[in-house]
């Protein structure tokens, strides 16, 4: 299991991919598998073995392409050493540059599975298309798969979480919550405008460490803040649970094809409904009118904020338990792994069958003759044996 080098697994604060991978590793170990986790930082999962290829996490370099590429090289060397002395069935890569190692892994006899955690359009589509059949791809939503149906998908597994790790609180405090990165795609400015229209304070727990995020915050978000709003900063794991469980609702006004949206299930498992704009996988995650409200226009957000305060918090949590629990994560990826291994075996059988054709066209089989009256031959090509 290969993860990016930027955060611990599980993450101490920001890190959606790392959170999913942590739950997946633990779910697979609980189901009887031996899992080696390769990444950075400190061990924090049930993985059979943890290999850190960096001295420390590279959080401060998130967005810089160099650590991503160097990480792929470090992982390749580490995995080569592991394969030399241990059995490996599958390489499951959750990074962006890592799939470029797939041909190297194939030389080691290892298939590569890649979970596509990000977008699949534009340059990303070109990238994944060029990988062709070198990797088997797993989508994290039906919508993501539908955007690029011709990629080499082997399955779809929704993200999930360990329900017992998240608090449930039916009584809420008087604030709405935005939790995510500061950028146009996540649109915290729309969350501010909607909350202000209904007179509700907004708590913003956003990631604001990269230059584009800081520029967006200063240019778009800061001018909208009032004295009732709270700029919390980036919440760690403990603060995030507290904020999500006590909020009247989570605002998720996405402006792009969000592949999944982990924070939505994190809110609902705490009993907190979600007010979102339609986009990406939103309609796969929220039960509209039960666990949240899906709007088609930002102008609909204020009314939705008022409406969801009447929803049943238990219904929100029950929805996550039924559809996004960690065991569904483990079982879903097991199915993908088995599909890949079956395909690999079938391909090997096909290759083996094509290596030797007993009697190719133009070769006369024993006991037959080429022309009438000609003696029958007793052998095939020179060197053939029965």
mmCIF file of C-alpha atoms in Angstrom, residues 30-212:
data_model
loop_
_atom_site.group_PDB
_atom_site.id
_atom_site.type_symbol
_atom_site.label_atom_id
_atom_site.label_comp_id
_atom_site.label_asym_id
_atom_site.label_seq_id
_atom_site.Cartn_x
_atom_site.Cartn_y
_atom_site.Cartn_z
ATOM 1 C CA UNK A 30 -8.991 -7.181 10.212
ATOM 2 C CA UNK A 31 -10.072 -9.322 7.257
ATOM 3 C CA UNK A 32 -6.909 -11.435 7.532
ATOM 4 C CA UNK A 33 -4.534 -9.825 5.036
ATOM 5 C CA UNK A 34 -0.868 -8.942 5.508
ATOM 6 C CA UNK A 35 -0.396 -5.310 4.510
ATOM 7 C CA UNK A 36 2.872 -3.424 4.057
ATOM 8 C CA UNK A 37 2.370 0.341 4.114
ATOM 9 C CA UNK A 38 4.968 2.564 2.417
ATOM 10 C CA UNK A 39 4.930 6.329 2.901
ATOM 11 C CA UNK A 40 6.339 8.910 5.295
ATOM 12 C CA UNK A 41 5.972 9.890 8.921
ATOM 13 C CA UNK A 42 5.133 7.680 11.874
ATOM 14 C CA UNK A 43 3.316 4.334 11.985
ATOM 15 C CA UNK A 44 -0.300 4.646 13.080
ATOM 16 C CA UNK A 45 -2.232 1.771 11.515
ATOM 17 C CA UNK A 46 -2.542 -1.987 11.976
ATOM 18 C CA UNK A 47 -0.268 -2.560 8.982
ATOM 19 C CA UNK A 48 1.871 -5.688 9.262
ATOM 20 C CA UNK A 49 4.865 -3.572 8.311
ATOM 21 C CA UNK A 50 5.378 0.173 7.901
ATOM 22 C CA UNK A 51 8.196 1.517 5.733
ATOM 23 C CA UNK A 52 8.920 5.241 5.831
ATOM 24 C CA UNK A 53 11.066 6.315 2.889
ATOM 25 C CA UNK A 54 11.550 9.865 4.247
ATOM 26 C CA UNK A 55 13.032 11.164 7.471
ATOM 27 C CA UNK A 56 9.870 13.214 8.067
ATOM 28 C CA UNK A 57 6.615 14.094 6.327
ATOM 29 C CA UNK A 58 6.748 16.624 3.470
ATOM 30 C CA UNK A 59 3.684 18.694 4.408
ATOM 31 C CA UNK A 60 5.420 22.004 3.813
ATOM 32 C CA UNK A 61 6.127 20.957 0.205
ATOM 33 C CA UNK A 62 2.586 19.982 -0.751
ATOM 34 C CA UNK A 63 2.016 21.320 -4.262
ATOM 35 C CA UNK A 64 5.691 21.051 -5.222
ATOM 36 C CA UNK A 65 6.138 18.353 -7.906
ATOM 37 C CA UNK A 66 9.646 17.364 -6.825
ATOM 38 C CA UNK A 67 8.707 15.431 -3.659
ATOM 39 C CA UNK A 68 6.039 13.553 -5.603
ATOM 40 C CA UNK A 69 8.509 12.369 -8.251
ATOM 41 C CA UNK A 70 11.289 11.610 -5.756
ATOM 42 C CA UNK A 71 8.787 9.706 -3.621
ATOM 43 C CA UNK A 72 7.978 7.441 -6.563
ATOM 44 C CA UNK A 73 11.672 6.627 -6.984
ATOM 45 C CA UNK A 74 12.143 5.972 -3.272
ATOM 46 C CA UNK A 75 9.110 3.697 -3.225
ATOM 47 C CA UNK A 76 10.357 1.755 -6.241
ATOM 48 C CA UNK A 77 13.679 1.026 -4.564
ATOM 49 C CA UNK A 78 12.029 0.058 -1.276
ATOM 50 C CA UNK A 79 9.536 -2.220 -2.983
ATOM 51 C CA UNK A 80 12.286 -3.900 -4.991
ATOM 52 C CA UNK A 81 14.044 -4.782 -1.729
ATOM 53 C CA UNK A 82 10.834 -6.105 -0.190
ATOM 54 C CA UNK A 83 10.011 -8.218 -3.257
ATOM 55 C CA UNK A 84 13.474 -9.808 -3.114
ATOM 56 C CA UNK A 85 12.761 -11.422 0.234
ATOM 57 C CA UNK A 86 8.989 -11.527 0.640
ATOM 58 C CA UNK A 87 5.858 -12.418 -1.276
ATOM 59 C CA UNK A 88 3.779 -9.592 -2.749
ATOM 60 C CA UNK A 89 0.426 -10.082 -4.491
ATOM 61 C CA UNK A 90 -0.662 -6.537 -5.316
ATOM 62 C CA UNK A 91 0.831 -3.042 -5.334
ATOM 63 C CA UNK A 92 -1.939 -0.569 -4.458
ATOM 64 C CA UNK A 93 -0.818 3.000 -5.168
ATOM 65 C CA UNK A 94 -2.637 6.107 -3.882
ATOM 66 C CA UNK A 95 -0.164 8.668 -5.253
ATOM 67 C CA UNK A 96 -0.132 10.637 -8.497
ATOM 68 C CA UNK A 97 3.372 9.908 -9.841
ATOM 69 C CA UNK A 98 3.571 6.393 -8.403
ATOM 70 C CA UNK A 99 1.710 4.659 -11.266
ATOM 71 C CA UNK A 100 4.672 5.470 -13.508
ATOM 72 C CA UNK A 101 6.414 2.581 -11.713
ATOM 73 C CA UNK A 102 3.854 0.072 -13.015
ATOM 74 C CA UNK A 103 6.071 -1.329 -15.795
ATOM 75 C CA UNK A 104 8.886 -1.841 -13.306
ATOM 76 C CA UNK A 105 6.517 -3.681 -10.961
ATOM 77 C CA UNK A 106 5.291 -5.796 -13.856
ATOM 78 C CA UNK A 107 8.861 -6.972 -14.434
ATOM 79 C CA UNK A 108 8.758 -8.162 -10.823
ATOM 80 C CA UNK A 109 5.549 -10.044 -11.586
ATOM 81 C CA UNK A 110 3.368 -7.589 -9.675
ATOM 82 C CA UNK A 111 0.113 -5.995 -10.869
ATOM 83 C CA UNK A 112 -0.580 -2.371 -9.899
ATOM 84 C CA UNK A 113 -3.920 -1.078 -8.640
ATOM 85 C CA UNK A 114 -4.383 2.705 -8.521
ATOM 86 C CA UNK A 115 -7.119 4.532 -6.645
ATOM 87 C CA UNK A 116 -7.833 7.762 -8.507
ATOM 88 C CA UNK A 117 -8.441 10.234 -5.673
ATOM 89 C CA UNK A 118 -8.519 13.331 -7.851
ATOM 90 C CA UNK A 119 -10.032 14.638 -11.090
ATOM 91 C CA UNK A 120 -10.136 12.635 -14.323
ATOM 92 C CA UNK A 121 -10.643 15.425 -16.829
ATOM 93 C CA UNK A 122 -8.230 17.772 -18.644
ATOM 94 C CA UNK A 123 -4.549 16.971 -18.166
ATOM 95 C CA UNK A 124 -5.395 14.280 -15.627
ATOM 96 C CA UNK A 125 -7.443 12.427 -18.217
ATOM 97 C CA UNK A 126 -4.510 12.520 -20.617
ATOM 98 C CA UNK A 127 -2.199 11.200 -17.894
ATOM 99 C CA UNK A 128 -4.415 8.278 -16.894
ATOM 100 C CA UNK A 129 -5.174 7.487 -20.538
ATOM 101 C CA UNK A 130 -1.458 7.160 -21.297
ATOM 102 C CA UNK A 131 -1.140 4.578 -18.522
ATOM 103 C CA UNK A 132 -3.547 2.421 -20.560
ATOM 104 C CA UNK A 133 -3.571 -1.179 -19.327
ATOM 105 C CA UNK A 134 -0.418 -0.815 -17.225
ATOM 106 C CA UNK A 135 -2.515 -0.169 -14.129
ATOM 107 C CA UNK A 136 -5.977 -1.192 -12.956
ATOM 108 C CA UNK A 137 -7.864 1.874 -11.767
ATOM 109 C CA UNK A 138 -10.423 2.151 -8.987
ATOM 110 C CA UNK A 139 -12.895 5.028 -8.993
ATOM 111 C CA UNK A 140 -14.151 6.543 -5.740
ATOM 112 C CA UNK A 141 -17.565 7.455 -7.164
ATOM 113 C CA UNK A 142 -19.861 6.537 -10.036
ATOM 114 C CA UNK A 143 -19.703 10.139 -11.236
ATOM 115 C CA UNK A 144 -15.920 10.049 -11.463
ATOM 116 C CA UNK A 145 -16.078 6.872 -13.521
ATOM 117 C CA UNK A 146 -18.788 8.308 -15.780
ATOM 118 C CA UNK A 147 -16.667 11.363 -16.622
ATOM 119 C CA UNK A 148 -13.954 9.129 -18.132
ATOM 120 C CA UNK A 149 -15.608 5.784 -18.904
ATOM 121 C CA UNK A 150 -12.831 4.632 -21.247
ATOM 122 C CA UNK A 151 -10.110 4.512 -18.598
ATOM 123 C CA UNK A 152 -9.006 1.087 -17.383
ATOM 124 C CA UNK A 153 -11.429 0.913 -14.473
ATOM 125 C CA UNK A 154 -11.548 -2.312 -12.507
ATOM 126 C CA UNK A 155 -14.204 -1.165 -10.046
ATOM 127 C CA UNK A 156 -15.695 1.591 -7.914
ATOM 128 C CA UNK A 157 -15.289 1.801 -4.139
ATOM 129 C CA UNK A 158 -16.764 4.714 -2.228
ATOM 130 C CA UNK A 159 -14.563 6.215 0.461
ATOM 131 C CA UNK A 160 -15.509 5.244 3.995
ATOM 132 C CA UNK A 161 -14.587 5.658 7.651
ATOM 133 C CA UNK A 162 -14.568 3.810 10.967
ATOM 134 C CA UNK A 163 -17.875 4.875 12.465
ATOM 135 C CA UNK A 164 -16.860 4.164 16.060
ATOM 136 C CA UNK A 165 -14.044 6.711 15.789
ATOM 137 C CA UNK A 166 -16.542 9.538 15.282
ATOM 138 C CA UNK A 167 -18.791 11.117 17.965
ATOM 139 C CA UNK A 168 -22.545 11.408 17.607
ATOM 140 C CA UNK A 169 -24.174 14.536 19.022
ATOM 141 C CA UNK A 170 -27.846 15.294 18.333
ATOM 142 C CA UNK A 171 -27.807 18.670 20.126
ATOM 143 C CA UNK A 172 -26.096 21.361 18.089
ATOM 144 C CA UNK A 173 -24.569 24.768 18.691
ATOM 145 C CA UNK A 174 -25.572 27.874 16.768
ATOM 146 C CA UNK A 175 -23.121 27.913 13.865
ATOM 147 C CA UNK A 176 -22.636 26.511 10.389
ATOM 148 C CA UNK A 177 -19.301 25.018 9.397
ATOM 149 C CA UNK A 178 -17.049 25.172 6.360
ATOM 150 C CA UNK A 179 -14.213 22.637 6.418
ATOM 151 C CA UNK A 180 -11.839 22.385 3.473
ATOM 152 C CA UNK A 181 -9.247 24.186 1.404
ATOM 153 C CA UNK A 182 -9.463 27.870 0.577
ATOM 154 C CA UNK A 183 -9.970 28.005 -3.189
ATOM 155 C CA UNK A 184 -12.573 28.781 -5.833
ATOM 156 C CA UNK A 185 -13.495 25.110 -6.226
ATOM 157 C CA UNK A 186 -14.409 24.660 -2.560
ATOM 158 C CA UNK A 187 -16.013 28.135 -2.524
ATOM 159 C CA UNK A 188 -16.009 29.182 1.141
ATOM 160 C CA UNK A 189 -17.104 32.634 -0.059
ATOM 161 C CA UNK A 190 -20.459 31.110 -1.043
ATOM 162 C CA UNK A 191 -20.708 29.495 2.393
ATOM 163 C CA UNK A 192 -20.148 32.903 4.022
ATOM 164 C CA UNK A 193 -22.764 34.619 1.884
ATOM 165 C CA UNK A 194 -25.384 31.939 2.583
ATOM 166 C CA UNK A 195 -24.758 31.840 6.326
ATOM 167 C CA UNK A 196 -24.931 35.632 6.580
ATOM 168 C CA UNK A 197 -28.258 35.714 4.744
ATOM 169 C CA UNK A 198 -29.880 33.537 7.412
ATOM 170 C CA UNK A 199 -28.074 35.288 10.258
ATOM 171 C CA UNK A 200 -25.964 32.286 11.274
ATOM 172 C CA UNK A 201 -22.292 32.558 12.251
ATOM 173 C CA UNK A 202 -19.898 30.553 10.124
ATOM 174 C CA UNK A 203 -16.847 28.741 11.439
ATOM 175 C CA UNK A 204 -14.189 28.304 8.753
ATOM 176 C CA UNK A 205 -11.748 25.495 9.427
ATOM 177 C CA UNK A 206 -9.756 25.692 6.230
ATOM 178 C CA UNK A 207 -6.361 24.737 4.905
ATOM 179 C CA UNK A 208 -4.518 27.938 3.971
ATOM 180 C CA UNK A 209 -0.828 27.103 3.605
ATOM 181 C CA UNK A 210 -0.058 27.226 -0.111
ATOM 182 C CA UNK A 211 0.418 30.597 -1.886
ATOM 183 C CA UNK A 212 -2.728 30.257 -4.056
#
